[in-house]
Short mmCIF file of C-alpha atoms in Angstrom, two decimals:
data_model
loop_
_atom_site.label_atom_id
_atom_site.label_comp_id
_atom_site.label_asym_id
_atom_site.label_seq_id
_atom_site.Cartn_x
_atom_site.Cartn_y
_atom_site.Cartn_z
CA UNK H 1 -18.35 -15.65 -7.42
CA UNK H 2 -22.01 -15.20 -6.70
CA UNK H 3 -24.38 -17.07 -8.99
CA UNK H 4 -25.48 -13.77 -10.49
CA UNK H 5 -22.10 -13.38 -12.12
CA UNK H 6 -21.80 -16.83 -13.55
CA UNK H 7 -24.30 -16.40 -16.32
CA UNK H 8 -22.01 -15.34 -19.16
CA UNK H 9 -23.57 -13.00 -21.68
CA UNK H 10 -26.63 -12.45 -19.58
CA UNK H 11 -24.30 -11.03 -16.95
CA UNK H 12 -22.96 -8.40 -19.34
CA UNK H 13 -26.47 -7.12 -20.04
CA UNK H 14 -27.12 -6.99 -16.35
CA UNK H 15 -23.96 -4.97 -15.71
CA UNK H 16 -24.95 -2.29 -18.19
CA UNK H 17 -28.44 -2.17 -16.71
CA UNK H 18 -27.33 -1.94 -13.10
CA UNK H 19 -27.69 1.60 -11.72
CA UNK H 20 -25.17 0.75 -9.01
CA UNK H 21 -22.33 0.68 -11.54
CA UNK H 22 -23.49 3.53 -13.78
CA UNK H 23 -20.98 5.97 -12.27
CA UNK H 24 -18.14 3.49 -12.83
CA UNK H 25 -18.65 3.00 -16.54
CA UNK H 26 -17.18 6.34 -17.62
CA UNK H 27 -13.71 5.15 -16.67
CA UNK H 28 -14.16 1.38 -16.75
CA UNK H 29 -16.51 0.84 -19.68
CA UNK H 30 -18.76 -2.22 -19.74
CA UNK H 31 -15.83 -4.52 -20.52
CA UNK H 32 -13.79 -3.10 -17.65
CA UNK H 33 -16.69 -3.44 -15.23
CA UNK H 34 -17.28 -7.02 -16.35
CA UNK H 35 -13.59 -7.72 -15.92
CA UNK H 36 -13.61 -6.39 -12.34
CA UNK H 37 -16.70 -8.47 -11.56
CA UNK H 38 -14.76 -11.54 -12.70
CA UNK H 39 -11.69 -10.74 -10.57
CA UNK H 40 -10.66 -12.09 -7.19
CA UNK H 41 -8.57 -10.02 -4.82
CA UNK H 42 -7.05 -10.74 -1.42
CA UNK H 43 -7.16 -8.00 1.22
CA UNK H 44 -4.68 -8.85 3.97
CA UNK H 45 -5.50 -6.82 7.07
CA UNK H 46 -8.90 -5.27 7.71
CA UNK H 47 -7.89 -2.34 9.90
CA UNK H 48 -7.30 1.28 8.88
CA UNK H 49 -6.18 0.58 5.33
CA UNK H 50 -7.98 -2.71 4.77
CA UNK H 51 -11.40 -1.43 5.82
CA UNK H 52 -11.23 1.34 3.22
CA UNK H 53 -9.71 -0.95 0.57
CA UNK H 54 -12.55 -3.41 1.11
CA UNK H 55 -15.20 -0.69 1.02
CA UNK H 56 -13.84 0.94 -2.14
CA UNK H 57 -13.35 -2.42 -3.87
CA UNK H 58 -16.84 -3.65 -2.99
CA UNK H 59 -18.47 -0.44 -4.24
CA UNK H 60 -16.40 -0.68 -7.41
CA UNK H 61 -17.74 -4.17 -8.01
CA UNK H 62 -14.69 -6.38 -7.72
CA UNK H 63 -16.43 -9.75 -7.90
CA UNK H 64 -14.67 -11.76 -5.21
CA UNK H 65 -12.88 -10.30 -2.21
CA UNK H 66 -11.18 -12.41 0.44
CA UNK H 67 -10.49 -10.43 3.62
CA UNK H 68 -7.97 -11.73 6.15
CA UNK H 69 -7.74 -10.53 9.76
CA UNK H 70 -7.53 -12.57 12.96
CA UNK H 71 -8.13 -9.60 15.25
CA UNK H 72 -11.16 -8.03 16.94
CA UNK H 73 -11.99 -4.31 17.03
CA UNK H 74 -10.99 -2.31 20.08
CA UNK H 75 -11.61 1.29 21.13
CA UNK H 76 -8.28 2.53 19.74
CA UNK H 77 -9.54 1.60 16.27
CA UNK H 78 -12.55 3.95 16.43
CA UNK H 79 -10.59 7.07 15.40
CA UNK H 80 -9.83 5.76 11.91
CA UNK H 81 -10.96 2.26 11.03
CA UNK H 82 -13.97 2.53 8.74
CA UNK H 83 -15.42 -0.84 9.69
CA UNK H 84 -15.34 -0.11 13.42
CA UNK H 85 -18.08 1.52 15.43
CA UNK H 86 -19.03 1.37 19.08
CA UNK H 87 -21.23 -1.74 18.77
CA UNK H 88 -18.47 -3.59 16.89
CA UNK H 89 -15.85 -3.23 19.64
CA UNK H 90 -14.88 -6.77 20.61
CA UNK H 91 -16.23 -8.21 17.34
CA UNK H 92 -13.96 -10.02 14.83
CA UNK H 93 -12.88 -7.66 12.06
CA UNK H 94 -13.35 -10.33 9.38
CA UNK H 95 -16.97 -10.92 10.34
CA UNK H 96 -17.80 -7.22 10.65
CA UNK H 97 -16.20 -6.78 7.22
CA UNK H 98 -18.45 -9.52 5.81
CA UNK H 99 -21.57 -7.74 7.09
CA UNK H 100 -20.29 -4.41 5.69
CA UNK H 101 -19.55 -5.89 2.26
CA UNK H 102 -22.95 -7.62 2.13
CA UNK H 103 -24.76 -4.42 3.14
CA UNK H 104 -23.14 -2.26 0.46
CA UNK H 105 -22.96 -4.75 -2.40
CA UNK H 106 -24.81 -8.06 -2.27
CA UNK H 107 -23.78 -8.68 -5.91
CA UNK H 108 -20.23 -9.59 -4.93
CA UNK H 109 -18.77 -12.47 -2.97
CA UNK H 110 -16.83 -11.68 0.22
CA UNK H 111 -14.81 -14.44 1.87
CA UNK H 112 -14.03 -13.65 5.52
CA UNK H 113 -10.89 -15.32 6.89
CA UNK H 114 -10.51 -14.91 10.66
CA UNK H 115 -6.95 -16.23 10.84
CA UNK H 116 -3.42 -14.95 11.20
CA UNK H 117 -1.75 -14.78 7.80
CA UNK H 118 0.69 -17.55 8.71
CA UNK H 119 -2.25 -19.88 9.34
CA UNK H 120 -4.14 -19.13 6.14
CA UNK H 121 -4.33 -22.01 3.65
CA UNK H 122 -2.41 -20.82 0.59
CA UNK H 123 -5.09 -22.34 -1.63
CA UNK H 124 -7.01 -19.13 -0.93
CA UNK H 125 -4.56 -17.36 -3.25
CA UNK H 126 -5.14 -19.75 -6.14
CA UNK H 127 -7.18 -18.10 -8.86
CA UNK H 128 -6.65 -14.65 -7.34
CA UNK H 129 -5.59 -11.72 -9.52
CA UNK H 130 -4.16 -9.26 -6.99
CA UNK H 131 -3.12 -9.00 -3.35
CA UNK H 132 -3.50 -5.88 -1.17
CA UNK H 133 -1.02 -5.50 1.69
CA UNK H 134 -2.95 -3.63 4.39
CA UNK H 135 -1.01 -5.21 7.25
CA UNK H 136 0.65 -3.43 10.16
CA UNK H 137 3.72 -5.47 11.03
CA UNK H 138 6.96 -6.16 9.15
CA UNK H 139 7.04 -9.95 9.45
CA UNK H 140 3.51 -10.36 8.05
CA UNK H 141 4.25 -7.94 5.22
CA UNK H 142 7.34 -9.93 4.23
CA UNK H 143 5.38 -13.20 4.50
CA UNK H 144 2.64 -11.77 2.27
CA UNK H 145 5.19 -10.67 -0.34
CA UNK H 146 6.63 -14.19 -0.35
CA UNK H 147 3.16 -15.74 -0.77
CA UNK H 148 2.36 -13.32 -3.60
CA UNK H 149 5.64 -14.19 -5.33
CA UNK H 150 5.07 -17.95 -4.92
CA UNK H 151 1.65 -17.55 -6.53
CA UNK H 152 2.90 -15.16 -9.21
CA UNK H 153 0.53 -12.42 -8.04
CA UNK H 154 1.06 -8.65 -8.19
CA UNK H 155 0.95 -6.95 -4.79
CA UNK H 156 -0.26 -3.47 -3.93
CA UNK H 157 1.43 -2.43 -0.70
CA UNK H 158 0.20 0.35 1.54
CA UNK H 159 1.49 1.80 4.81
CA UNK H 160 0.62 4.85 6.88
CA UNK H 161 1.94 6.85 9.83
CA UNK H 162 0.87 10.30 10.99
CA UNK H 163 0.69 12.69 8.03
CA UNK H 164 2.52 10.23 5.80
CA UNK H 165 1.73 7.26 3.66
CA UNK H 166 3.19 5.11 0.94
CA UNK H 167 1.83 2.87 -1.77
CA UNK H 168 3.89 0.47 -3.87
CA UNK H 169 2.93 -1.70 -6.82
CA UNK H 170 5.14 -4.76 -6.53
CA UNK H 171 5.43 -7.30 -9.32
CA UNK H 172 6.16 -10.95 -8.53
CA UNK H 173 9.80 -11.58 -7.73
CA UNK H 174 10.59 -8.04 -6.60
CA UNK H 175 11.67 -7.96 -2.96
CA UNK H 176 11.22 -4.29 -2.12
CA UNK H 177 9.10 -5.16 0.93
CA UNK H 178 12.07 -7.06 2.35
CA UNK H 179 14.22 -4.00 1.72
CA UNK H 180 11.83 -1.65 3.51
CA UNK H 181 10.95 -3.87 6.46
CA UNK H 182 14.05 -6.02 6.85
CA UNK H 183 15.55 -3.95 9.67
CA UNK H 184 14.30 -3.92 13.25
CA UNK H 185 13.79 -0.13 13.41
CA UNK H 186 10.33 1.19 14.26
CA UNK H 187 8.02 2.91 11.80
CA UNK H 188 7.05 6.56 12.16
CA UNK H 189 3.54 5.48 13.22
CA UNK H 190 4.93 4.37 16.58
CA UNK H 191 5.63 8.02 17.41
CA UNK H 192 3.02 9.81 15.29
CA UNK H 193 0.05 7.44 15.54
CA UNK H 194 -2.54 7.19 12.79
CA UNK H 195 -5.18 9.90 12.35
CA UNK H 196 -8.47 9.42 10.54
CA UNK H 197 -7.58 11.15 7.27
CA UNK H 198 -4.44 9.28 6.21
CA UNK H 199 -5.88 5.75 5.73
CA UNK H 200 -8.52 6.73 3.14
CA UNK H 201 -5.92 8.66 1.09
CA UNK H 202 -3.58 5.66 1.00
CA UNK H 203 -6.44 3.21 0.41
CA UNK H 204 -7.82 5.27 -2.47
CA UNK H 205 -4.42 5.30 -4.16
CA UNK H 206 -4.00 1.57 -3.48
CA UNK H 207 -7.28 0.62 -5.13
CA UNK H 208 -6.78 2.97 -8.09
CA UNK H 209 -3.37 1.36 -8.69
CA UNK H 210 -4.92 -2.08 -8.18
CA UNK H 211 -7.66 -1.41 -10.72
CA UNK H 212 -5.03 -0.38 -13.26
CA UNK H 213 -3.18 -3.65 -12.63
CA UNK H 214 -6.40 -5.67 -12.98
CA UNK H 215 -7.38 -3.90 -16.19
CA UNK H 216 -3.85 -3.71 -17.63
CA UNK H 217 -4.27 0.04 -17.88
CA UNK H 218 -1.34 2.45 -17.65
CA UNK H 219 0.69 -0.07 -15.67
CA UNK H 220 4.38 0.72 -15.44
CA UNK H 221 7.35 -0.83 -13.70
CA UNK H 222 7.41 -1.33 -9.96
CA UNK H 223 6.01 1.88 -8.56
CA UNK H 224 6.51 3.69 -5.22
CA UNK H 225 4.32 6.60 -4.19
CA UNK H 226 5.03 8.55 -1.02
CA UNK H 227 2.65 11.26 0.16
CA UNK H 228 3.10 13.92 2.81
CA UNK H 229 -0.19 15.51 3.83
CA UNK H 230 1.58 18.06 6.06
CA UNK H 231 3.61 19.52 3.18
CA UNK H 232 1.03 18.63 0.49
CA UNK H 233 3.54 16.55 -1.45
CA UNK H 234 3.01 13.55 -3.65
CA UNK H 235 6.18 11.79 -4.83
CA UNK H 236 6.31 9.15 -7.53
CA UNK H 237 9.37 6.92 -7.81
CA UNK H 238 10.29 3.59 -9.38
CA UNK H 239 12.22 0.62 -8.13
CA UNK J 1 30.62 23.57 -8.40
CA UNK J 2 29.52 19.99 -9.02
CA UNK J 3 26.86 19.00 -6.52
CA UNK J 4 24.49 16.25 -5.40
CA UNK J 5 21.00 17.09 -4.19
CA UNK J 6 19.83 15.38 -1.01
CA UNK J 7 16.12 15.23 -0.17
CA UNK J 8 14.80 14.03 3.19
CA UNK J 9 11.20 12.93 3.65
CA UNK J 10 8.74 12.96 6.55
CA UNK J 11 10.34 12.57 9.99
CA UNK J 12 13.87 12.47 8.57
CA UNK J 13 13.49 16.24 8.12
CA UNK J 14 13.14 16.86 11.85
CA UNK J 15 16.15 18.86 13.13
CA UNK J 16 17.76 18.58 9.67
CA UNK J 17 16.50 19.90 6.35
CA UNK J 18 14.05 19.13 3.59
CA UNK J 19 16.40 19.62 0.68
CA UNK J 20 20.06 20.55 0.45
CA UNK J 21 23.11 20.16 -1.76
CA UNK J 22 26.47 18.62 -1.04
CA UNK J 23 29.70 18.82 -3.05
CA UNK J 24 30.06 15.74 -5.20
CA UNK J 25 33.70 15.27 -4.25
CA UNK J 26 32.79 14.91 -0.56
CA UNK J 27 30.86 11.65 -0.96
CA UNK J 28 31.17 8.47 -3.00
CA UNK J 29 28.10 6.44 -1.95
CA UNK J 30 24.65 7.00 -0.45
CA UNK J 31 26.07 5.66 2.82
CA UNK J 32 28.62 8.50 2.81
CA UNK J 33 25.75 10.99 2.67
CA UNK J 34 24.21 9.43 5.80
CA UNK J 35 27.58 9.70 7.54
CA UNK J 36 27.99 13.31 6.42
CA UNK J 37 24.62 14.39 7.82
CA UNK J 38 24.82 12.08 10.87
CA UNK J 39 21.75 10.07 9.86
CA UNK J 40 21.53 6.64 11.49
CA UNK J 41 21.06 4.03 8.71
CA UNK J 42 18.38 2.44 10.89
CA UNK J 43 16.28 5.57 10.35
CA UNK J 44 16.29 5.07 6.57
CA UNK J 45 13.98 2.42 5.15
CA UNK J 46 14.24 3.16 1.47
CA UNK J 47 16.63 5.04 -0.81
CA UNK J 48 16.09 6.41 -4.28
CA UNK J 49 18.74 7.91 -6.55
CA UNK J 50 17.28 9.92 -9.42
CA UNK J 51 13.83 8.45 -8.68
CA UNK J 52 15.15 4.88 -8.97
CA UNK J 53 15.45 2.42 -6.11
CA UNK J 54 18.98 2.28 -4.69
CA UNK J 55 20.90 1.21 -1.60
CA UNK J 56 23.43 2.63 0.82
CA UNK J 57 26.17 1.14 -1.38
CA UNK J 58 24.97 2.87 -4.53
CA UNK J 59 27.67 5.13 -5.96
CA UNK J 60 26.61 8.68 -6.71
CA UNK J 61 27.95 11.44 -8.89
CA UNK J 62 27.47 15.12 -9.63
CA UNK J 63 23.95 15.96 -10.73
CA UNK J 64 22.33 13.03 -8.89
CA UNK J 65 19.37 13.49 -6.57
CA UNK J 66 19.28 11.24 -3.50
CA UNK J 67 15.94 10.78 -1.71
CA UNK J 68 15.78 9.18 1.72
CA UNK J 69 12.57 7.88 3.31
CA UNK J 70 11.89 6.69 6.86
CA UNK J 71 10.09 3.47 7.68
CA UNK J 72 6.31 3.89 7.54
CA UNK J 73 4.52 0.74 8.62
CA UNK J 74 1.05 1.42 10.00
CA UNK J 75 -1.98 -0.24 8.54
#
């Protein structure tokens, strides 16, 4: 947490006075905004999904965001990854993300982790409230689910491919990620690629679901949302 | 006639269908539906029956809706 948010009651007055959050308060209220400012989230993967999840979360005012990605930007990222631009090609995604977060909201604390998930110290997850799965490979997704379960953390999963995307809200102990990614078959993205418009749709749904988890608002059982932007379909299922 | 509705999503629709019905007495499990429509189980990442998470072994009956999704894994 930044020092600005560690001042108790004074902080609440500041929140209501801050123009940057004025457009949030209609749905969050002061208490909800204060709650988000006190929350810590983990964003695993800072590519197509993770860049948007970070951006949306930072603008929303989630107080502490840890972003994990060992990779650097390359030219194939430029068609869709929000944090990438021509000057950032070759730069570590975690460090570019830190600069982006600082530039759009210096009131929050961003923790850049330039490591593969398997090398991240699990202490990072202590004190967190929610984990976002923005990864792009099955083994890391399963590892992240296991870490979330060990730390009793809810997980918001997102995945994209072509016109399609899915979001799942996974409560600790549920192993749906194992079910989806346990087989060796390839995802549709290997054939269809990832255009620019699918990641922000999935990321927007992910963060809206995450906010509901953080605020305890309209949270149901384990939730699976699948969208098809070609057929304009939005399917809601439970598991 | 007693039927089961089968819904395919995304790339599973290619060369097949989006939604169809099958006679309930022709299949016992979700896996039988895959066999019937010649869908490789490797193509199916997640199964729902009546909007609830299920598996290839889940038994189905007349009036059920079976939804099959491919693996989507990009980030």
